[in-house]
Coordinates of C-alpha atoms and ligand atoms in Angstrom, one line a residue:
M1 CA -1.8 14.4 -6.2
C2 CA -1.5 18.2 -7.6
G3 CA -4.0 20.0 -9.9
I4 CA -2.4 21.6 -12.9
I5 CA -4.3 23.9 -15.2
G6 CA -3.1 25.6 -18.2
Y7 CA -5.2 28.1 -20.8
V8 CA -4.0 30.0 -24.5
G9 CA -6.5 32.3 -26.1
N10 CA -7.5 35.8 -26.3
K11 CA -9.4 35.2 -23.2
E12 CA -7.9 36.7 -20.1
A13 CA -6.1 33.6 -18.6
Y14 CA -6.5 34.3 -15.2
P15 CA -9.7 33.7 -14.1
V16 CA -9.9 30.7 -15.9
L17 CA -7.1 29.4 -14.1
L18 CA -8.5 30.3 -10.9
Q19 CA -11.8 28.7 -11.3
G20 CA -9.8 25.9 -12.6
L21 CA -7.6 25.7 -9.5
H22 CA -10.9 25.6 -7.3
R23 CA -12.1 22.9 -9.1
L24 CA -8.9 21.1 -8.7
E25 CA -8.0 21.8 -5.5
Y26 CA -9.4 18.4 -4.4
R27 CA -6.1 16.9 -5.7
G28 CA -3.9 18.9 -2.9
Y29 CA -4.4 22.1 -1.1
D30 CA -0.8 22.8 0.7
S31 CA 0.1 25.5 -1.8
A32 CA -1.2 27.0 -5.0
G33 CA 0.6 29.7 -7.5
V34 CA -0.2 31.0 -11.3
A35 CA 2.2 32.0 -14.3
L36 CA 0.7 34.8 -16.5
I37 CA 2.8 36.2 -19.6
Q38 CA 2.7 39.5 -20.1
D39 CA 4.7 41.1 -23.2
D40 CA 8.2 39.5 -22.9
I41 CA 7.4 38.9 -18.6
I42 CA 6.4 36.0 -17.1
N43 CA 4.6 37.2 -13.3
I44 CA 4.5 34.3 -11.1
H45 CA 2.1 34.6 -7.9
K46 CA 2.3 32.2 -5.4
R47 CA 1.3 31.2 -2.1
Q48 CA 1.4 28.1 0.7
G49 CA -2.4 27.5 1.5
K50 CA -5.2 27.0 0.5
V51 CA -6.3 28.5 -3.4
S52 CA -8.4 31.1 -2.3
E53 CA -4.9 32.2 0.1
L54 CA -3.5 32.6 -3.3
E55 CA -6.3 34.6 -4.4
E56 CA -6.3 37.0 -1.6
Y57 CA -2.9 37.7 -2.5
C58 CA -3.4 38.2 -6.0
I59 CA -6.2 41.1 -5.8
D60 CA -3.3 43.6 -5.7
R61 CA -0.9 42.0 -8.1
D62 CA -1.0 42.3 -11.6
I63 CA -3.0 39.3 -13.0
S64 CA -3.2 40.3 -16.9
G65 CA -2.4 37.9 -19.9
H66 CA -4.0 35.4 -22.4
T67 CA -1.7 32.5 -21.6
G68 CA -0.9 31.0 -18.3
I69 CA -0.5 28.4 -16.1
A70 CA -1.3 27.4 -12.6
H71 CA -1.1 24.8 -10.3
T72 CA -2.2 23.4 -6.9
R73 CA 0.2 21.0 -4.5
W74 CA 0.2 17.8 -2.8
A75 CA 3.7 18.0 -1.3
T76 CA 6.4 14.8 -2.1
H77 CA 9.7 17.1 -2.4
G78 CA 10.0 20.1 -0.3
E79 CA 7.8 21.1 2.6
P80 CA 4.9 23.4 1.4
N81 CA 5.7 26.7 1.5
D82 CA 5.9 29.7 -0.8
V83 CA 9.0 29.0 -2.3
N84 CA 8.2 25.2 -3.1
A85 CA 5.0 26.1 -4.6
H86 CA 4.6 25.6 -8.7
P87 CA 4.8 27.3 -11.3
H88 CA 8.8 27.4 -11.0
F89 CA 11.3 29.4 -13.4
S90 CA 14.0 28.8 -15.0
S91 CA 17.0 31.0 -14.1
D92 CA 16.4 33.7 -16.5
K93 CA 13.1 33.6 -15.6
K94 CA 11.6 33.5 -19.2
M95 CA 10.3 29.9 -19.3
A96 CA 8.3 28.7 -16.5
L97 CA 6.4 24.8 -15.7
I98 CA 3.9 23.0 -13.3
H99 CA 4.3 19.7 -12.6
N100 CA 2.4 16.6 -11.3
G101 CA 4.2 13.5 -10.4
I102 CA 7.3 13.0 -9.0
I103 CA 10.8 13.0 -11.4
E104 CA 12.5 10.4 -9.6
N105 CA 16.4 10.7 -10.9
Y106 CA 16.0 14.6 -9.8
Q107 CA 19.2 14.6 -7.9
L108 CA 21.3 13.1 -11.0
L109 CA 20.2 16.0 -13.2
K110 CA 20.3 18.6 -10.2
T111 CA 23.5 17.9 -9.4
E112 CA 24.6 18.0 -13.4
L113 CA 22.9 21.4 -14.0
I114 CA 24.4 22.7 -10.9
N115 CA 27.4 21.7 -12.2
R116 CA 26.3 23.7 -15.4
G117 CA 25.6 27.3 -13.6
H118 CA 22.4 27.0 -12.9
E119 CA 20.8 28.1 -9.9
F120 CA 18.2 26.3 -7.9
A121 CA 15.5 28.3 -5.3
S122 CA 13.4 25.5 -4.3
E123 CA 13.9 22.1 -3.0
T124 CA 11.7 20.3 -5.4
D125 CA 12.2 17.5 -8.0
T126 CA 10.3 19.4 -10.1
E127 CA 12.5 22.8 -10.2
V128 CA 14.7 20.4 -12.5
L129 CA 12.8 20.1 -15.6
V130 CA 12.7 23.7 -16.4
H131 CA 16.1 24.2 -15.9
L132 CA 16.7 20.8 -18.0
V133 CA 14.7 22.2 -20.9
D134 CA 16.2 25.7 -20.7
D135 CA 19.6 23.9 -20.8
I136 CA 18.7 21.9 -23.7
K137 CA 16.6 24.9 -25.6
R138 CA 20.4 27.2 -25.5
N139 CA 23.0 24.3 -26.2
E140 CA 21.1 22.9 -28.4
N141 CA 19.2 26.0 -29.9
V142 CA 15.9 24.2 -30.4
E143 CA 12.3 25.2 -30.1
L144 CA 10.7 24.8 -26.8
A145 CA 8.6 22.2 -28.1
E146 CA 11.7 20.0 -29.2
A147 CA 13.4 21.3 -25.7
V148 CA 10.8 19.7 -23.6
R149 CA 10.7 16.2 -26.1
L150 CA 14.5 15.9 -25.4
A151 CA 14.0 16.8 -21.7
L152 CA 11.7 14.1 -21.0
T153 CA 14.1 11.4 -22.9
Q154 CA 16.4 12.1 -19.7
V155 CA 13.4 11.8 -17.2
V156 CA 12.2 9.0 -14.9
G157 CA 9.3 9.2 -13.1
T158 CA 6.2 10.3 -13.8
Y159 CA 4.8 13.8 -14.9
A160 CA 2.0 15.7 -16.4
I161 CA 3.2 19.2 -17.2
I162 CA 2.6 22.5 -18.8
V163 CA 5.5 25.0 -19.8
I164 CA 5.5 28.3 -21.1
S165 CA 7.9 30.8 -22.3
V166 CA 8.1 34.2 -23.5
E167 CA 9.7 33.2 -26.8
D168 CA 6.5 31.7 -27.6
P169 CA 3.9 33.8 -25.7
H170 CA 1.0 32.0 -27.6
T171 CA 1.5 28.6 -26.7
L172 CA 1.7 25.6 -24.0
V173 CA 3.8 22.7 -24.5
V174 CA 1.8 19.4 -22.3
A175 CA 3.2 16.7 -21.9
R176 CA 2.5 13.5 -20.0
K177 CA 3.7 10.0 -18.3
G178 CA 2.0 8.5 -15.8
S179 CA -0.3 11.5 -14.5
P180 CA -3.6 12.9 -16.0
L181 CA -3.9 14.8 -18.5
I182 CA -6.6 16.4 -20.5
I183 CA -6.7 19.2 -23.1
G184 CA -9.6 20.9 -24.0
F185 CA -10.8 23.0 -27.6
G186 CA -12.2 26.1 -27.4
Q187 CA -12.3 28.8 -30.1
N188 CA -8.7 29.4 -31.0
E189 CA -7.9 28.9 -27.4
F190 CA -7.0 25.7 -25.5
Y191 CA -7.4 24.6 -22.0
V192 CA -5.3 22.0 -20.4
A193 CA -6.4 20.2 -16.9
S194 CA -5.1 17.5 -14.6
D195 CA -8.9 16.6 -15.3
G196 CA -12.3 17.7 -16.7
S197 CA -14.1 19.5 -13.6
A198 CA -11.7 22.2 -14.6
I199 CA -12.4 23.0 -18.5
V200 CA -16.0 21.4 -18.7
E201 CA -17.9 25.0 -18.5
Y202 CA -15.8 26.0 -21.5
T203 CA -15.7 23.2 -23.6
D204 CA -16.7 19.6 -23.9
K205 CA -14.2 18.7 -26.6
V206 CA -11.5 17.0 -25.3
V207 CA -8.2 15.0 -26.2
Y208 CA -7.0 12.4 -24.0
L209 CA -3.0 12.7 -24.1
N210 CA -1.0 9.7 -23.6
D211 CA 1.6 8.1 -21.5
E212 CA 5.0 9.9 -23.1
E213 CA 2.7 11.7 -25.7
I214 CA 3.7 15.5 -25.9
A215 CA 0.9 18.5 -27.3
I216 CA 2.2 22.1 -28.9
L217 CA -1.0 24.2 -28.6
T218 CA -0.9 27.6 -30.1
E219 CA -3.6 29.8 -29.9
G220 CA -5.1 30.1 -33.4
D221 CA -3.4 26.9 -34.2
D222 CA -4.0 23.2 -34.7
I223 CA -3.0 20.6 -31.6
H224 CA 0.2 19.1 -32.4
V225 CA 1.0 15.7 -31.1
K226 CA 3.6 13.8 -31.2
T227 CA 5.8 10.7 -28.6
I228 CA 8.5 11.5 -26.8
K229 CA 10.3 9.4 -29.1
N230 CA 9.4 12.4 -31.9
K231 CA 6.7 10.6 -33.7
V232 CA 3.8 12.5 -35.2
I233 CA 0.5 10.8 -34.2
P234 CA -2.8 11.6 -34.6
H235 CA -5.0 12.7 -32.0
Y236 CA -9.2 11.7 -31.5
V237 CA -11.0 14.3 -30.2
E238 CA -13.9 12.6 -27.7
T239 CA -16.7 14.5 -25.9
L240 CA -16.4 15.2 -22.2
E241 CA -19.5 13.6 -20.3
M242 CA -20.0 15.8 -17.4
S243 CA -21.5 18.4 -16.2
L244 CA -21.3 22.0 -14.6
N245 CA -23.9 21.0 -11.9
Q246 CA -22.5 18.1 -10.7
L247 CA -19.4 20.1 -9.2
E248 CA -21.2 22.1 -7.3
K249 CA -22.5 21.6 -3.5
S250 CA -26.1 22.2 -5.0
G251 CA -27.1 24.0 -1.4
Y252 CA -25.4 21.0 1.0
E253 CA -22.5 22.7 3.1
H254 CA -19.8 20.0 2.1
F255 CA -19.3 18.1 -1.0
M256 CA -19.1 14.8 1.0
L257 CA -22.5 15.2 2.5
K258 CA -24.0 16.0 -0.8
E259 CA -22.1 12.6 -2.0
I260 CA -23.1 10.6 0.7
F261 CA -27.3 11.9 -0.2
E262 CA -26.3 11.2 -4.0
Q263 CA -26.2 7.4 -3.3
P264 CA -30.1 6.5 -3.9
R265 CA -29.5 8.1 -7.4
S266 CA -25.5 7.1 -8.1
I267 CA -26.5 3.3 -6.9
A268 CA -29.5 3.4 -9.0
D269 CA -27.3 5.1 -12.1
S270 CA -24.8 2.3 -11.8
M271 CA -27.7 -0.3 -12.2
R272 CA -29.4 1.5 -15.2
G273 CA -29.3 -0.4 -18.5
R274 CA -27.1 -3.1 -16.8
L275 CA -30.4 -4.5 -14.6
N276 CA -33.5 -4.7 -16.6
S277 CA -35.5 -6.7 -13.1
A278 CA -38.5 -7.4 -15.4
K279 CA -36.8 -9.6 -17.7
E280 CA -34.3 -10.7 -15.4
I281 CA -31.5 -9.8 -17.2
V282 CA -28.0 -8.8 -16.2
S283 CA -25.5 -7.6 -18.3
L284 CA -22.2 -5.4 -18.0
G285 CA -21.8 -4.3 -21.8
G286 CA -18.0 -3.2 -21.1
I287 CA -16.7 -6.5 -20.1
I288 CA -19.2 -8.6 -22.1
E289 CA -16.6 -9.4 -24.8
Y290 CA -14.1 -11.2 -21.6
E291 CA -17.0 -12.4 -19.7
N292 CA -15.6 -16.0 -21.2
H293 CA -12.4 -15.2 -19.5
L294 CA -14.0 -14.5 -16.7
L295 CA -15.8 -18.0 -16.6
N296 CA -13.0 -20.0 -17.5
A297 CA -10.3 -17.7 -14.8
R298 CA -7.7 -19.8 -13.2
R299 CA -8.1 -17.2 -10.5
I300 CA -9.8 -13.3 -10.0
I301 CA -7.2 -10.8 -8.6
I302 CA -8.6 -8.0 -7.5
V303 CA -6.1 -5.3 -6.9
A304 CA -7.1 -1.7 -5.4
C305 CA -6.1 0.5 -2.7
G306 CA -8.1 2.8 0.3
T307 CA -11.9 2.2 0.3
S308 CA -11.7 1.0 -3.2
Y309 CA -9.9 -2.1 -1.4
H310 CA -12.7 -2.2 0.6
A311 CA -15.0 -2.8 -2.3
G312 CA -12.9 -5.2 -3.8
L313 CA -13.2 -7.6 -0.5
V314 CA -17.0 -7.1 -0.8
A315 CA -16.7 -8.6 -4.3
E316 CA -14.2 -11.5 -3.0
Y317 CA -17.3 -13.0 -0.3
M318 CA -19.6 -12.2 -3.0
L319 CA -18.0 -13.7 -6.1
E320 CA -16.8 -17.0 -4.1
D321 CA -20.3 -17.5 -2.5
L322 CA -22.0 -17.0 -6.2
V323 CA -19.6 -17.8 -8.6
R324 CA -16.8 -20.3 -6.8
I325 CA -13.8 -19.3 -8.6
P326 CA -11.4 -18.4 -6.5
V327 CA -10.7 -14.7 -5.9
E328 CA -7.7 -12.8 -3.8
V329 CA -7.8 -9.5 -3.3
E330 CA -4.7 -7.0 -3.0
Y331 CA -3.4 -3.8 -1.9
A332 CA -2.1 -2.4 -5.4
S333 CA 0.8 -1.4 -4.0
E334 CA 1.9 -4.4 -2.3
F335 CA 0.7 -6.5 -5.0
R336 CA 3.3 -4.5 -7.9
Y337 CA 6.6 -5.1 -5.7
R338 CA 5.9 -8.7 -4.3
N339 CA 7.0 -10.5 -7.6
P340 CA 3.1 -11.9 -7.4
I341 CA 2.5 -14.9 -9.4
I342 CA 0.3 -14.1 -12.2
Y343 CA -1.1 -16.8 -14.7
S344 CA -2.2 -15.9 -18.3
D345 CA -5.6 -17.3 -17.4
D346 CA -5.8 -15.1 -14.3
V347 CA -8.1 -12.4 -14.7
V348 CA -7.0 -9.5 -12.8
I349 CA -9.5 -6.6 -12.0
A350 CA -8.3 -3.0 -10.9
I351 CA -10.7 -1.0 -8.9
S352 CA -10.2 2.7 -8.7
Q353 CA -12.9 5.5 -8.2
S354 CA -10.5 8.3 -10.0
G355 CA -8.6 5.8 -12.3
E356 CA -5.3 7.4 -11.9
T357 CA -4.2 6.0 -8.8
A358 CA -0.3 5.7 -9.4
D359 CA -0.1 1.8 -7.3
T360 CA -3.3 0.6 -9.0
L361 CA -1.9 2.0 -12.2
A362 CA 1.2 0.0 -11.9
A363 CA -0.4 -3.1 -10.6
V364 CA -2.8 -3.0 -13.9
E365 CA 0.1 -2.4 -16.1
L366 CA 2.1 -5.6 -14.0
A367 CA -0.5 -8.1 -14.7
K368 CA -0.9 -6.7 -18.6
Q369 CA 3.0 -7.6 -19.0
K370 CA 2.6 -11.3 -17.1
G371 CA -0.4 -11.7 -19.6
A372 CA -3.0 -12.0 -17.7
T373 CA -6.7 -10.3 -19.1
V374 CA -6.7 -7.1 -16.8
L375 CA -10.5 -5.3 -16.9
G376 CA -11.3 -2.0 -14.6
I377 CA -13.6 -0.9 -12.0
C378 CA -13.7 2.9 -12.0
N379 CA -15.9 6.0 -11.9
V380 CA -13.7 8.6 -14.1
V381 CA -14.1 8.5 -17.3
G382 CA -11.2 8.2 -19.7
S383 CA -8.9 7.9 -17.0
S384 CA -5.5 6.4 -16.6
I385 CA -6.7 2.7 -15.6
A386 CA -10.0 2.7 -18.0
R387 CA -7.5 3.3 -20.9
A388 CA -4.9 1.0 -19.9
T389 CA -7.3 -2.4 -19.2
H390 CA -8.1 -4.4 -21.6
A391 CA -11.5 -4.2 -20.7
G392 CA -13.8 -2.7 -17.8
S393 CA -17.2 -0.8 -17.0
Y394 CA -17.7 2.3 -15.4
T395 CA -19.7 2.7 -12.4
H396 CA -21.4 6.4 -12.7
A397 CA -21.5 7.4 -9.4
G398 CA -20.6 11.0 -10.9
P399 CA -17.8 13.2 -10.0
E400 CA -16.7 12.6 -6.3
I401 CA -15.1 15.8 -5.3
G402 CA -14.9 15.0 -1.4
V403 CA -11.8 13.3 -0.4
A404 CA -13.3 10.9 1.7
S405 CA -14.6 8.3 -0.7
T406 CA -18.5 7.8 0.1
K407 CA -20.8 7.1 -3.1
A408 CA -17.7 5.5 -5.2
F409 CA -17.9 2.6 -2.8
T410 CA -21.4 1.8 -2.8
A411 CA -21.2 2.5 -6.9
Q412 CA -18.4 0.1 -7.2
V413 CA -19.7 -2.8 -5.0
T414 CA -23.2 -2.0 -7.1
V415 CA -20.9 -2.9 -10.6
L416 CA -19.4 -6.1 -8.8
T417 CA -22.9 -7.4 -8.0
L418 CA -23.9 -7.0 -11.1
M419 CA -20.4 -9.0 -12.6
A420 CA -20.9 -11.4 -9.6
L421 CA -24.6 -12.3 -10.9
C422 CA -24.1 -12.0 -14.7
L423 CA -21.4 -15.1 -13.9
A424 CA -23.3 -17.0 -11.3
K425 CA -26.0 -17.1 -14.0
R426 CA -24.0 -17.8 -17.0
K427 CA -21.7 -20.7 -14.9
G428 CA -25.3 -22.1 -13.7
K429 CA -24.3 -21.7 -10.3
I430 CA -27.3 -19.9 -8.9
A431 CA -30.7 -21.6 -8.7
K432 CA -33.1 -19.3 -10.9
Q433 CA -35.5 -18.3 -7.6
K434 CA -32.4 -17.3 -5.8
Y435 CA -31.3 -15.2 -8.5
T436 CA -34.6 -14.0 -9.2
H437 CA -34.8 -12.9 -5.6
I438 CA -31.3 -11.3 -5.6
I439 CA -31.7 -8.8 -8.4
H440 CA -35.5 -7.5 -7.4
E441 CA -33.4 -6.9 -3.6
L442 CA -30.3 -5.2 -5.5
E443 CA -33.3 -3.0 -7.4
N444 CA -34.6 -2.2 -4.2
I445 CA -31.3 -1.0 -2.2
P446 CA -31.7 2.6 -3.8
K447 CA -35.4 3.1 -1.7
R448 CA -33.6 0.9 1.6
V449 CA -30.9 3.7 1.8
E450 CA -33.4 6.5 1.5
E451 CA -34.8 5.0 4.7
I452 CA -31.5 4.9 6.3
F453 CA -31.2 9.3 5.8
K454 CA -34.2 9.6 8.0
L455 CA -31.6 8.5 10.7
D456 CA -29.2 11.4 10.2
T457 CA -30.5 13.5 13.2
H458 CA -30.3 10.3 15.8
I459 CA -27.1 9.5 14.0
K460 CA -26.1 13.1 15.1
E461 CA -26.5 12.5 18.3
I462 CA -24.3 9.2 18.3
A463 CA -21.4 11.6 16.8
S464 CA -21.9 13.9 19.9
Y465 CA -20.8 11.1 22.3
I466 CA -18.2 9.5 19.9
K467 CA -16.4 13.1 19.0
N468 CA -14.6 12.8 22.9
F469 CA -12.7 9.6 22.3
N470 CA -9.0 9.7 20.6
N471 CA -10.0 5.9 19.7
A472 CA -12.4 3.3 18.3
L473 CA -13.0 0.1 16.9
Y474 CA -15.4 -1.0 14.6
L475 CA -16.0 -4.5 14.3
G476 CA -17.7 -7.0 11.8
R477 CA -17.8 -10.3 9.9
N478 CA -18.1 -11.9 6.8
Y479 CA -19.8 -9.4 4.3
N480 CA -19.9 -6.8 7.5
Y481 CA -15.9 -7.4 7.8
P482 CA -14.8 -5.0 4.6
V483 CA -17.8 -2.5 6.3
A484 CA -15.6 -2.3 9.6
L485 CA -12.8 -1.4 7.7
E486 CA -14.7 1.1 5.4
G487 CA -16.3 2.8 8.5
A488 CA -12.9 2.5 10.5
L489 CA -11.2 4.5 7.6
K490 CA -14.1 7.3 6.7
L491 CA -13.7 7.9 10.9
K492 CA -9.8 8.3 10.9
E493 CA -9.2 10.2 7.9
I494 CA -11.6 13.0 8.4
S495 CA -12.2 13.0 12.4
Y496 CA -8.3 12.3 13.0
I497 CA -9.7 10.4 15.5
H498 CA -7.5 7.1 15.4
A499 CA -10.0 4.2 14.5
E500 CA -9.3 0.5 13.4
G501 CA -11.3 -1.9 11.8
Y502 CA -11.1 -5.8 12.7
P503 CA -13.0 -9.1 11.6
A504 CA -15.2 -9.4 15.2
A505 CA -13.7 -12.6 16.3
E506 CA -10.3 -11.5 15.9
M507 CA -10.4 -9.3 18.5
K508 CA -9.7 -12.1 21.4
H509 CA -6.3 -12.3 19.4
G510 CA -5.0 -9.1 20.7
P511 CA -7.1 -5.7 20.6
I512 CA -9.6 -7.0 23.4
A513 CA -6.6 -5.7 25.7
L514 CA -7.6 -2.3 24.3
I515 CA -11.6 -2.1 25.8
D516 CA -12.1 -0.1 28.7
E517 CA -14.5 2.4 29.2
D518 CA -12.7 4.9 26.6
M519 CA -13.3 2.3 23.9
P520 CA -16.2 3.1 21.3
V521 CA -16.8 -0.3 19.8
V522 CA -19.0 0.1 16.6
V523 CA -20.3 -3.3 15.7
I524 CA -21.9 -3.7 11.9
A525 CA -24.2 -7.2 14.3
T526 CA -27.1 -7.6 11.4
I527 CA -29.0 -11.1 11.6
K528 CA -27.9 -13.6 9.1
G529 CA -24.8 -15.2 8.6
T530 CA -22.5 -14.9 12.0
Y531 CA -24.8 -12.9 13.9
D532 CA -25.2 -15.4 16.3
K533 CA -20.9 -15.8 16.7
V534 CA -21.5 -11.4 16.4
V535 CA -23.9 -11.6 19.2
S536 CA -20.8 -13.6 21.3
N537 CA -18.2 -11.1 20.4
I538 CA -20.7 -8.1 21.6
Q539 CA -20.9 -9.8 25.0
E540 CA -17.2 -10.2 25.2
V541 CA -16.8 -6.1 24.8
K542 CA -19.3 -5.6 27.1
S543 CA -17.9 -7.8 29.7
R544 CA -15.0 -5.9 29.6
K545 CA -16.9 -2.0 29.8
G546 CA -16.5 -1.2 26.4
K547 CA -18.8 1.2 24.4
I548 CA -21.2 -0.2 22.3
I549 CA -22.8 1.3 18.9
S550 CA -24.6 -1.2 16.6
I551 CA -25.4 -1.3 13.1
V552 CA -28.6 -3.9 13.6
T553 CA -31.3 -4.9 11.6
E554 CA -34.8 -3.1 12.1
G555 CA -36.1 -4.7 14.7
D556 CA -33.7 -6.8 16.6
T557 CA -33.9 -7.1 19.8
V558 CA -31.0 -8.9 21.4
V559 CA -28.0 -6.4 20.2
K560 CA -30.1 -3.3 21.4
G561 CA -30.4 -4.7 24.9
L562 CA -26.4 -5.2 24.9
S563 CA -25.5 -1.5 23.1
D564 CA -25.3 1.8 24.0
Y565 CA -26.6 2.8 20.8
I566 CA -28.4 1.2 17.9
I567 CA -28.6 2.4 14.6
E568 CA -31.1 0.2 12.6
I569 CA -31.1 -0.7 9.1
P570 CA -33.6 -2.0 6.5
E571 CA -33.3 -5.9 6.3
T572 CA -31.6 -7.2 2.9
E573 CA -29.7 -10.0 1.5
E574 CA -26.6 -10.5 3.0
M575 CA -24.8 -9.5 0.2
F576 CA -26.2 -6.0 0.0
V577 CA -26.0 -5.4 3.9
P578 CA -22.5 -3.4 2.7
L579 CA -24.3 -1.6 1.0
L580 CA -26.6 0.2 3.3
A581 CA -24.5 -0.7 6.6
T582 CA -21.7 1.8 5.2
I583 CA -24.2 4.7 4.6
P584 CA -24.4 5.4 8.3
L585 CA -20.7 4.9 9.1
Q586 CA -20.3 7.3 6.4
L587 CA -22.6 10.0 8.2
L588 CA -21.2 8.8 11.5
A589 CA -17.5 9.8 10.4
Y590 CA -19.2 12.5 8.9
H591 CA -20.8 14.3 12.1
V592 CA -17.6 13.5 14.0
A593 CA -15.4 15.4 11.9
I594 CA -18.1 18.5 11.7
M595 CA -18.4 18.6 15.7
R596 CA -14.2 18.5 16.0
G597 CA -14.4 21.2 13.9
K598 CA -12.5 19.3 11.0
N599 CA -12.3 20.2 7.4
V600 CA -14.4 17.3 6.0
D601 CA -13.9 17.8 2.1
Q602 CA -9.8 18.3 2.1
P603 CA -8.7 16.4 5.4
R604 CA -5.2 17.4 6.1
N605 CA -2.2 15.4 4.9
L606 CA -4.6 13.7 1.5
A607 CA -5.5 14.4 -1.7
K608 CA -8.3 12.9 -3.8
S609 CA -6.1 11.3 -6.7
V610 CA -3.2 9.4 -5.6
T611 CA -1.0 9.8 -8.3
V612 CA 2.1 9.1 -6.6
E613 CA 3.8 6.0 -4.8
Ligands
M6R701 O1 -9.4 6.4 -6.5 P1 -9.4 5.9 -6.0 O2 -10.8 5.0 -5.7 O3 -8.4 4.6 -6.6 O4 -8.5 6.0 -4.7 C1 -8.0 4.5 -3.4 C2 -8.2 5.9 -2.4 O5 -6.7 6.4 -2.2 C3 -9.2 5.8 -2.0 O6 -10.2 5.5 -2.1 C4 -8.9 6.9 -0.4 O7 -8.6 5.2 0.7 C5 -9.8 7.9 -0.3 N1 -9.5 8.9 0.7 C6 -10.8 7.1 0.9 O8 -11.7 7.9 1.4

């Protein structure tokens, strides 16, 4: 939610900031703005709408300056308009600030500042920060960085901020708590951004700021880091593991499509070095130290949101089936506020593509406070959740830019499968023959995904049928229930067709009342497991005139006979069906959204990283 970027150095700042905004736009795209210091003034240009609208607006404006900050917004407080767009000015326009996060006590602070004569232009929570820093700077007669530090001691909430002032024209003051912030080092210059994608083309030497830390970045000087409590601390320079071509569309029309088609590679990358089928060894280096905690866990509790939650549900079936440890899967947003019982011998696993989801991060902190072992399955290296957990494994899916999560899901399921296999083997809960068969089958999944891509034209035809409906139901059972949830989530978030995922057998407890000839029902009806039961559920839909689109195992004739459309996927182990069946559902949602003229990479009201609760 919201992307921030700053630059100080000897380059013109605007091109760096603008390019950075384009890369960060997936984080929020309802308005954008830039502030540049030029001599003793700050020029701010901001616009409602996408970064391209800001770019157009700036064509005939003064965009010179070597120090600047820029922001792309996902509105929380105050509607998306030009005034509420960041950056925000202090009263005398000598200071400007951008912010990602939420200031919870902003109303209180605002009232006090208004009483002291400050005039506010916007309805945002952010604007109080710049007035507060300015107020402290004047009244306490302190340097900019100290004013920022003192201001942050009064703030309740989350923030990643960058502040500039004409009094320190070659300095950025940055701070974070609960929202991500990365600092890049160039030649006598600094780059600051919400994530590495905005700065990777300039540098791979970075520092990840920790919560409640402030950094002072002055052109030609070294970085200075201290805590909000005023303790000077050392910084550690790391190498940013990201390449520029991972951030391009590489000939695809949309990031989502590229990311769908990357899955054979991303699934293989998530297994690489972890699965040695010749030696029949599965190991997850990142959590090896905590394997005994997992094996002796009273329970495994998985916390996640959205698509990552669906990956957690798949893991629940797998871990209980193969490892025989009780597993609970919870929406992080519910878990954190319901006073959950957590034992010190529970292992909590947080799943998050971005590693920044506010609710998942809060659930991690809560579980740590209660003494549980907390592991992370994240995609973004160095992200907040990856760093807040005791240990974890990265998914290696590569940057996921499309707001709809695709390759992250299959990578998460892959890593969780490896975890389940490791534990099952160590616990002696899996027969040798089954273990051997499963790991060979897992190794073949990328090839099977490739085969599914050959169905794209057929899936497009089904999309042209579905695109005209207003509702859709997705049904599945057992391992295919999370697939139904995920298929429905994909369709609704990018095509805006109302879609619900249901366990197929639950239909007759309510949703069956919705079935008529205007209700397409997507059923994941692969062989094995509860196949016969699902066939009965299809009959129930059919006899009520529902339209049936089935995902079936290659060669199936029974479900084919009952369906209006079928999508045949290669046969695999039941536990791997989610890795295959999700792919046509991603493509289906993509094509429907395109046919309905929607922006698939940046669907309305959404953002990629949900860093506010
Ligand atoms: O980064 P995370 O995996 O923690 O994100 C969780 C959800 O916000 C995310 O999966 C969201 O539901 C996607 N838009 C789904 O496509």
